[in-house]
Amino acid sequence: MPVQYFHYKNLNDLRNHAAGLGVDIPLVEDKEEIRGILARPVELRSPGGKTWRIGNSFAIHPMEGCDGDLDGNPGELTFRRYLRFGAGGAKLIWFEACAVVPEGRANPRQLWIHPGSAKQLKKLLEACRDAHRNEFGTCDDFVAVLQLTHSGRYSFEKQKVASRHPVLDLYPLVNHEGLPPRENLPELASDDYLAALEDRFVQAAALARELGFDGVDLKMTHGYLLSELIGARKREGAYGGPLENRARFTLNVAGKIRRQVGDDFLLAVRLGVYDGIPYAVGSKDSAGVPRAFPTPYNYGFGTDPNDPYCMDLSEPIKFIGWLEQAGIRLLNVSLGIPYANPHVGRPFDKPNEGYYETPEHPLLGVARHFSATAQIQKAYPDLAVVGTGYTWLRHFLIHAAAANVKLHRTTLAGLGRAALAYPEMPRVALEKAELDPLRTCKTLSYCTYLMRSKNNELKQFPAGCPPFDKEGYGEIMKQARASNRAAAQKKQ
C-alpha cells in the first residue's frame, strides 16, 4: 500500500516536520497578510517600454490537457478548462504547450499552432478573457502567455533528440528495472534542422501575437528538445558543448522574435533548472531506484556532474542572465523530467499506475522547488519569476505562497495540478485566505494516468482531475481504465 505522506493537521505540524527533515518551508499564518500579499499586482516592462500589469500574484501553469483535435485545434474540453481558469481568479494564465511543427507534438491531441488552427486558438483566448471579464469586470490586468514547444525525444512520432544520452536513449520512460532497453535509437536533430526550427518558432510567435496573446514562452523543460539542447554538453557543432553554444538556439529565437514582432511583445521562458537522473521501478519492490549512469554525469542541465543527485545552479543562473539581457521578462522555474523522474518535478503521495513509489519524502521535493526559485530570484531581483512546487501542500499551499512572495523568494506563485482540481482556488484564496481541504489536489496522479493512457481511437485520452471534476472526467477515467485493462489482457 502507498504511504500516506501528508498527515498535517495544522501549520505547526507542517513546520515541525519540515524542520525535522532539515528543509525550509516558509509559511505565513495571518489571513489578512496572506490576502494582502497574494493580491499584490506585478508589473512587467518590455525593452521597448511597454508595461503589462498582472493583477495579483497567482499564475496558472501551462498544463497539457491532451484534448485537442487531431489537426491541432483546441477541443471542447480545452475550451472548458480555459473557461474555468479564466473565471478562477489568477491574473496570469500560461496557456499550455503548443507545438510549432507537427513532428514536435507530444501526443496526437496536443495543440499545434499553424494557420489552420489560428481561428480556434484565437477563440480559445477570447473565451478565457471573456470568462475573466465576466467574473471580475475587466481584463486590463489579465495577462495571457502561449507556450511554444517541440517535444523532441518525447514526440509521439518522428522523435528527434538534441544529444545522445547513455540512459534516456535506452530507457526514455519509467519502467521496471529488469525490462530490456529499447532497440532503435531516436534520430539526432542536425544543426540544419535546428537552424530551420528557429524560424518556425519565430513564425509561431508572430502568429500568436496576431491572435492577441500578450506574449509567448519558449518551453525549455521536462526533457523536450529545447530543454535537452541547453544541457547538451556532449553534442558537437554549433548547438552543443560550451554553454554559449547550448544557449544559441534560444537566444537566436528571442532575438529573431524581437526583430520580427517588435519590443512590445512579452517574451517568457519556462526553464527546467535541474534535470536530475532517470529512475526505474525497483526489481525487489515498487520503490523508485536510479538507473545506472556514468560519472561524471554530463547529461543534465543544472545537475552536478560529480553528484547528479544534487542541483548545481551555476549554469542555469548564468544562462538566465543572458535571457534577461535578451529581453526575457518572465521566467517560470521547473524541475525534473516527468517521463524519467516524476518525483523531482511533481512531488506525490500516490504514483501513476506502473510507476515507482517516491524515493524521497515529497516535502523534500517541495523544498527543492522553493530553494531553486529562491536562488534564481535572489540572483535576478528585478526578473518576474514564477515559482513551482506548491500543489503537494494542499490547503496549506497559500501559506507557503504568501511567504515566498513576501520574502521575495519568488514573484508569483504558480498553480499546476492544483488548478485542475480547484480552478477557483485563486479567487477563494484572495477572498477568504483559506482553502477547502476537501477540494485541494491530493497528488493521486490520476491526471498523469489519463495523460499516459493511449488505448483509444484517437490514441490519447484527455487529461484532467477525475476525483474533483467528475462531470468532466469521471466517465473518461472509466473508459481509460477499461481500455487499459483490455490492452493489458491482450498482451498476456
XYZ file of C-alpha atoms in Angstrom:
492
model
C 0.000 0.000 0.000
C 1.278 3.517 -0.801
C 2.401 5.574 2.165
C 0.192 8.492 3.195
C 2.810 11.225 3.490
C 0.526 14.208 4.020
C -0.725 13.949 7.593
C -0.562 17.512 8.924
C -3.487 18.787 10.952
C -2.184 22.339 11.197
C 0.675 24.604 10.174
C 2.712 23.721 13.234
C 2.677 20.053 12.227
C 3.945 21.017 8.786
C 6.539 23.429 10.153
C 7.865 20.942 12.696
C 8.117 18.112 10.192
C 9.960 20.338 7.722
C 12.426 21.274 10.462
C 12.874 17.604 11.295
C 13.679 16.875 7.655
C 16.128 19.769 7.648
C 14.338 21.808 4.959
C 12.959 25.335 4.835
C 9.240 25.735 4.107
C 8.385 29.372 4.904
C 4.784 29.970 5.980
C 2.567 32.981 6.643
C -0.281 32.371 9.111
C -2.236 35.639 9.348
C -5.187 35.660 6.963
C -5.130 39.367 6.248
C -1.434 39.190 5.494
C -1.963 36.240 3.135
C -4.700 38.096 1.314
C -2.677 41.286 1.058
C 0.484 39.586 -0.188
C -1.167 37.408 -2.823
C -3.290 40.312 -4.069
C -0.176 42.300 -4.931
C -0.020 43.219 -8.618
C 3.085 42.548 -10.689
C 4.321 44.845 -13.430
C 6.441 43.756 -16.365
C 8.206 46.193 -18.686
C 9.418 45.271 -22.153
C 12.737 46.519 -23.572
C 10.661 48.941 -25.639
C 8.914 50.385 -22.588
C 5.527 48.644 -22.803
C 4.108 47.699 -19.400
C 1.919 44.731 -18.549
C 0.101 44.657 -15.235
C -0.643 41.258 -13.696
C -3.392 41.972 -11.184
C -2.320 39.543 -8.446
C 0.477 37.125 -7.593
C -1.144 33.923 -8.865
C -0.309 32.189 -12.140
C -1.770 29.104 -13.807
C 0.968 26.845 -15.142
C 0.904 25.523 -18.733
C -0.660 22.072 -18.320
C -1.409 19.994 -21.375
C -4.934 18.613 -21.435
C -4.277 16.269 -24.383
C -7.781 17.176 -25.532
C -7.280 18.963 -28.841
C -8.311 17.728 -32.252
C -6.006 15.740 -34.497
C -5.338 18.844 -36.599
C -4.032 20.783 -33.588
C -7.178 22.779 -32.878
C -8.433 23.082 -29.294
C -11.332 20.761 -28.500
C -14.436 21.034 -26.346
C -12.607 20.077 -23.157
C -9.819 22.541 -23.977
C -12.352 25.357 -24.044
C -13.918 24.076 -20.825
C -10.575 24.133 -18.969
C -9.669 27.654 -20.030
C -13.121 28.988 -19.231
C -12.629 27.631 -15.708
C -9.117 29.037 -15.457
C -10.261 32.429 -16.739
C -13.028 32.618 -14.165
C -10.794 31.240 -11.399
C -9.135 34.483 -10.406
C -5.472 34.102 -11.428
C -4.257 37.110 -13.399
C -1.558 35.262 -15.354
C -2.725 32.343 -17.484
C 0.144 30.444 -19.069
C -1.503 28.633 -21.986
C -0.293 25.089 -22.468
C 2.379 23.777 -24.784
C 1.557 24.386 -28.446
C 3.784 22.575 -30.947
C 5.359 24.737 -33.645
C 5.766 21.842 -36.104
C 3.649 18.689 -36.498
C 6.552 16.362 -35.717
C 7.068 18.210 -32.430
C 3.766 17.122 -30.846
C 3.973 15.004 -27.698
C 0.695 13.271 -28.489
C -1.771 13.324 -31.394
C -4.132 15.619 -29.465
C -1.588 18.239 -28.449
C -2.296 21.770 -29.618
C -0.350 22.835 -32.700
C -0.173 26.469 -33.790
C -0.428 26.943 -37.542
C -2.710 28.890 -39.901
C -5.283 26.081 -39.843
C -5.640 26.252 -36.047
C -5.355 30.017 -35.702
C -9.086 30.757 -35.711
C -9.889 28.345 -32.883
C -6.831 29.337 -30.829
C -7.999 32.935 -31.061
C -11.469 31.872 -29.919
C -9.923 29.955 -27.014
C -8.013 33.037 -25.880
C -11.052 35.274 -26.249
C -13.250 32.811 -24.350
C -10.760 32.718 -21.475
C -10.584 36.520 -21.368
C -14.373 36.841 -21.565
C -14.779 34.420 -18.665
C -12.386 36.520 -16.617
C -14.051 39.789 -17.600
C -17.497 38.435 -16.762
C -16.341 37.470 -13.272
C -14.093 40.407 -12.413
C -15.305 43.252 -14.613
C -12.075 43.855 -16.519
C -9.197 42.198 -18.350
C -6.900 45.192 -18.092
C -4.770 43.399 -15.501
C -5.005 39.932 -17.074
C -2.027 38.518 -18.996
C -2.080 35.500 -21.325
C 1.118 33.803 -22.486
C 1.234 30.962 -25.021
C 3.856 28.258 -24.575
C 5.644 27.140 -27.750
C 7.312 23.742 -27.882
C 8.979 20.919 -29.739
C 8.719 17.645 -27.811
C 11.983 16.194 -29.097
C 12.597 12.651 -27.803
C 9.071 12.651 -26.381
C 7.296 13.416 -29.654
C 4.703 10.744 -30.386
C 6.254 10.150 -33.801
C 9.487 11.131 -35.544
C 11.381 11.620 -32.281
C 14.402 13.897 -32.532
C 16.913 14.333 -29.759
C 19.291 17.185 -29.053
C 22.061 14.931 -27.839
C 22.886 11.298 -27.314
C 22.077 10.220 -23.759
C 23.531 6.985 -22.334
C 20.414 6.303 -20.249
C 17.442 8.032 -21.868
C 18.306 6.741 -25.351
C 17.782 3.248 -23.937
C 15.158 3.945 -21.257
C 13.241 7.132 -22.149
C 10.280 6.205 -19.902
C 9.919 4.900 -16.377
C 9.547 1.120 -16.389
C 10.703 -1.816 -14.308
C 14.398 -2.141 -13.634
C 14.673 -5.558 -15.276
C 12.945 -4.756 -18.570
C 15.183 -4.685 -21.662
C 16.271 -1.389 -23.246
C 14.779 -0.042 -26.455
C 16.446 -1.293 -29.619
C 16.142 1.623 -32.035
C 17.761 4.918 -31.080
C 15.936 8.173 -31.894
C 17.302 10.470 -34.572
C 19.773 13.186 -33.609
C 18.496 16.595 -34.724
C 21.008 18.071 -37.153
C 22.308 21.636 -36.992
C 20.441 22.346 -40.232
C 17.203 21.072 -38.705
C 17.680 23.253 -35.638
C 18.517 26.331 -37.709
C 15.279 25.876 -39.690
C 13.354 25.200 -36.470
C 14.424 28.570 -35.082
C 12.375 30.220 -37.814
C 9.364 28.018 -37.094
C 9.380 29.251 -33.501
C 9.559 32.824 -34.768
C 6.671 32.261 -37.169
C 4.613 30.752 -34.363
C 5.373 33.735 -32.111
C 4.325 36.182 -34.816
C 1.070 34.269 -35.304
C 0.453 34.191 -31.548
C 0.769 37.961 -31.482
C -1.733 38.277 -34.331
C -4.159 36.126 -32.333
C -3.970 38.503 -29.368
C -1.670 36.754 -26.901
C 0.368 39.112 -24.733
C 3.468 37.023 -25.257
C 4.985 33.608 -25.831
C 7.029 31.191 -23.772
C 9.869 29.111 -25.183
C 9.450 25.762 -23.414
C 12.775 24.586 -22.029
C 11.812 21.938 -19.515
C 10.712 18.320 -18.971
C 13.274 16.800 -21.324
C 11.802 18.260 -24.501
C 14.004 19.455 -27.360
C 14.946 22.944 -26.143
C 15.449 21.561 -22.648
C 17.829 18.916 -23.967
C 19.692 21.498 -26.021
C 20.607 23.635 -23.020
C 22.061 20.534 -21.350
C 23.737 19.078 -24.464
C 27.322 19.184 -23.184
C 28.275 16.183 -25.322
C 26.762 17.456 -28.572
C 29.181 18.577 -31.261
C 28.676 21.552 -33.541
C 27.151 24.995 -33.213
C 24.439 23.972 -30.724
C 26.407 21.836 -28.287
C 29.369 21.734 -25.945
C 30.072 25.005 -24.109
C 27.146 26.867 -22.568
C 27.422 29.639 -25.175
C 26.668 27.088 -27.907
C 23.917 25.369 -25.932
C 22.221 28.734 -25.404
C 22.482 29.627 -29.086
C 19.082 28.301 -30.179
C 17.047 30.117 -27.530
C 18.969 33.379 -27.771
C 18.735 33.306 -31.579
C 14.970 32.748 -31.393
C 14.499 35.524 -28.834
C 16.432 37.964 -30.999
C 14.561 36.990 -34.161
C 11.192 37.349 -32.421
C 12.156 40.838 -31.265
C 13.138 41.824 -34.808
C 10.014 40.238 -36.282
C 7.309 41.479 -33.915
C 8.905 44.404 -32.048
C 9.739 45.185 -28.452
C 6.172 45.408 -27.146
C 5.565 41.659 -27.071
C 6.209 39.699 -23.891
C 8.891 37.006 -24.012
C 8.948 34.283 -21.381
C 10.771 31.023 -20.727
C 9.748 28.024 -18.663
C 13.117 26.626 -17.712
C 13.975 23.277 -16.181
C 16.857 24.303 -13.946
C 17.580 20.780 -12.635
C 17.049 17.660 -14.733
C 18.221 15.066 -12.220
C 18.808 11.448 -13.238
C 16.435 8.798 -14.662
C 14.690 6.384 -12.308
C 13.050 2.974 -12.650
C 10.680 0.781 -10.665
C 12.863 -1.369 -8.417
C 13.031 -5.098 -9.119
C 12.639 -6.032 -5.429
C 9.626 -3.814 -4.719
C 7.885 -0.777 -6.191
C 10.348 1.767 -4.795
C 11.973 4.170 -7.208
C 15.627 3.389 -7.909
C 18.095 5.362 -10.011
C 19.143 3.919 -13.334
C 22.826 3.091 -13.688
C 24.531 6.206 -15.011
C 28.096 7.170 -15.946
C 30.216 9.510 -13.894
C 30.940 12.253 -14.372
C 27.328 12.717 -15.445
C 27.490 15.325 -18.203
C 23.946 14.874 -19.432
C 21.648 17.025 -17.312
C 21.200 20.779 -17.010
C 21.629 22.147 -13.502
C 22.931 18.757 -12.397
C 26.233 18.426 -10.589
C 28.300 16.113 -12.858
C 30.117 14.625 -9.885
C 26.994 14.186 -7.752
C 23.954 14.278 -10.049
C 21.577 13.800 -7.119
C 22.398 17.429 -6.290
C 21.428 20.643 -8.040
C 24.162 22.883 -9.376
C 22.539 26.140 -10.465
C 25.710 27.868 -11.628
C 24.954 27.304 -15.334
C 21.189 27.974 -15.052
C 21.831 31.253 -13.226
C 24.377 32.334 -15.842
C 22.007 31.401 -18.662
C 19.096 33.258 -17.043
C 21.257 36.378 -17.056
C 21.649 36.008 -20.807
C 17.903 35.520 -21.144
C 17.245 38.725 -19.241
C 19.669 40.605 -21.479
C 17.824 39.168 -24.495
C 14.568 40.692 -23.287
C 13.008 37.805 -21.367
C 10.821 39.378 -18.691
C 9.051 36.345 -17.237
C 10.679 33.114 -16.058
C 8.824 30.026 -14.878
C 11.069 27.716 -12.833
C 10.648 23.973 -13.313
C 12.483 20.803 -12.298
C 12.817 17.227 -13.497
C 11.701 15.092 -16.431
C 8.228 13.644 -15.748
C 8.830 10.708 -18.077
C 12.014 9.703 -16.243
C 11.920 11.031 -12.662
C 8.395 12.297 -11.885
C 9.021 12.701 -8.152
C 11.502 15.512 -8.893
C 9.053 17.773 -10.685
C 5.743 16.670 -9.170
C 6.045 15.502 -5.552
C 3.278 12.956 -4.986
C 1.669 10.679 -2.417
C 0.450 8.102 -4.935
C 2.362 7.362 -8.142
C 0.851 6.891 -11.544
C -0.005 3.222 -12.132
C 3.057 1.318 -13.294
C 5.420 3.956 -11.944
C 7.504 3.879 -8.782
C 6.759 4.864 -5.201
C 8.504 8.092 -4.341
C 12.124 7.513 -3.257
C 12.070 10.587 -1.010
C 9.572 12.325 1.223
C 7.528 14.648 -1.014
C 8.273 17.595 1.258
C 11.915 17.335 0.216
C 10.801 17.791 -3.378
C 8.688 20.818 -2.446
C 11.674 22.347 -0.631
C 13.912 21.712 -3.666
C 11.493 23.689 -5.830
C 11.372 26.535 -3.337
C 15.153 26.608 -2.954
C 15.826 26.694 -6.696
C 13.328 29.502 -7.244
C 14.688 31.491 -4.305
C 18.272 31.252 -5.573
C 17.227 32.455 -9.022
C 15.079 35.284 -7.682
C 17.943 36.419 -5.434
C 20.310 36.461 -8.418
C 17.834 38.478 -10.519
C 15.630 40.514 -8.155
C 14.019 42.517 -10.967
C 13.040 39.488 -13.045
C 9.453 38.252 -12.664
C 9.885 34.658 -11.521
C 7.029 32.157 -11.256
C 7.611 29.584 -8.525
C 6.536 25.963 -8.711
C 6.043 23.002 -6.375
C 3.059 24.137 -4.282
C 0.418 21.519 -5.040
C 1.566 18.806 -2.617
C 0.979 21.208 0.291
C -2.778 21.018 -0.357
C -4.747 23.632 1.604
C -1.539 24.968 3.154
C -0.107 25.975 -0.189
C -1.343 29.563 0.080
C 0.552 29.972 3.353
C 3.784 28.955 1.608
C 2.976 31.000 -1.497
C 2.433 34.132 0.576
C 5.665 33.558 2.479
C 7.744 33.045 -0.663
C 6.284 36.184 -2.264
C 6.712 38.188 0.953
C 10.373 37.157 1.270
C 10.921 37.842 -2.455
C 11.900 34.225 -2.992
C 9.519 34.362 -5.956
C 7.415 36.977 -7.730
C 4.356 34.852 -8.477
C 3.074 31.520 -7.205
C 2.236 29.083 -9.981
C -0.550 26.504 -9.747
C -0.482 23.333 -11.842
C -2.333 20.168 -10.793
C -3.890 22.233 -8.011
C -5.788 24.298 -10.581
C -7.171 21.234 -12.355
C -8.725 20.093 -9.081
C -9.740 23.519 -7.786
C -9.781 26.089 -10.624
C -11.347 28.796 -8.445
C -8.543 28.487 -5.884
C -7.026 31.958 -6.546
C -10.388 33.661 -6.067
C -11.096 31.715 -2.863
C -7.612 32.440 -1.520
C -7.981 36.158 -2.131
C -11.494 36.312 -0.700
C -11.141 34.046 2.337
C -7.401 33.468 2.772
C -8.134 29.800 3.356
C -8.853 26.818 1.137
C -11.328 23.979 1.440
C -9.261 20.885 2.341
C -11.866 18.719 0.618
C -11.253 20.456 -2.712
C -7.478 20.533 -2.940
C -5.456 18.127 -5.093
C -4.293 15.059 -3.166
C -1.481 14.251 -5.667
C -3.012 10.871 -6.520
C -1.661 11.070 -10.105
C -4.990 10.449 -11.861
C -4.286 13.344 -14.229
C -0.980 11.681 -15.161
C -2.726 8.336 -15.567
C -5.053 9.866 -18.159
C -2.177 11.646 -19.888
C -0.315 8.341 -20.250
C -3.410 6.439 -21.438
C -3.258 5.892 -25.193
C -5.622 3.000 -25.880
C -8.463 4.666 -27.721
C -9.328 5.538 -31.304
C -7.505 8.885 -31.079
C -4.509 7.236 -29.369
C -4.811 9.642 -26.443
C -7.266 10.199 -23.595
C -7.881 13.753 -22.339
C -6.193 14.614 -19.042
C -7.948 16.216 -16.094
C -8.931 15.610 -12.477
C -11.439 12.737 -12.118
C -11.753 12.914 -8.283
C -12.695 16.607 -8.189
C -14.136 17.070 -11.661
C -16.311 14.017 -12.136
C -18.565 15.876 -14.565
C -15.667 16.466 -16.931
C -13.511 13.382 -16.408
C -15.368 10.736 -14.414
C -16.618 8.845 -17.455
C -13.309 9.374 -19.271
C -11.491 7.749 -16.358
C -13.790 4.707 -16.548
C -13.160 4.397 -20.275
C -9.397 4.716 -19.837
C -9.303 2.050 -17.134
C -11.390 -0.338 -19.207
C -9.310 0.163 -22.339
C -6.021 -0.183 -20.470
C -7.201 -3.402 -18.825
C -8.250 -4.782 -22.195
C -4.894 -3.846 -23.732
C -3.016 -5.488 -20.859
C -5.054 -8.701 -21.186
C -4.409 -8.775 -24.908
C -0.651 -8.707 -24.278
C -0.822 -11.682 -21.910
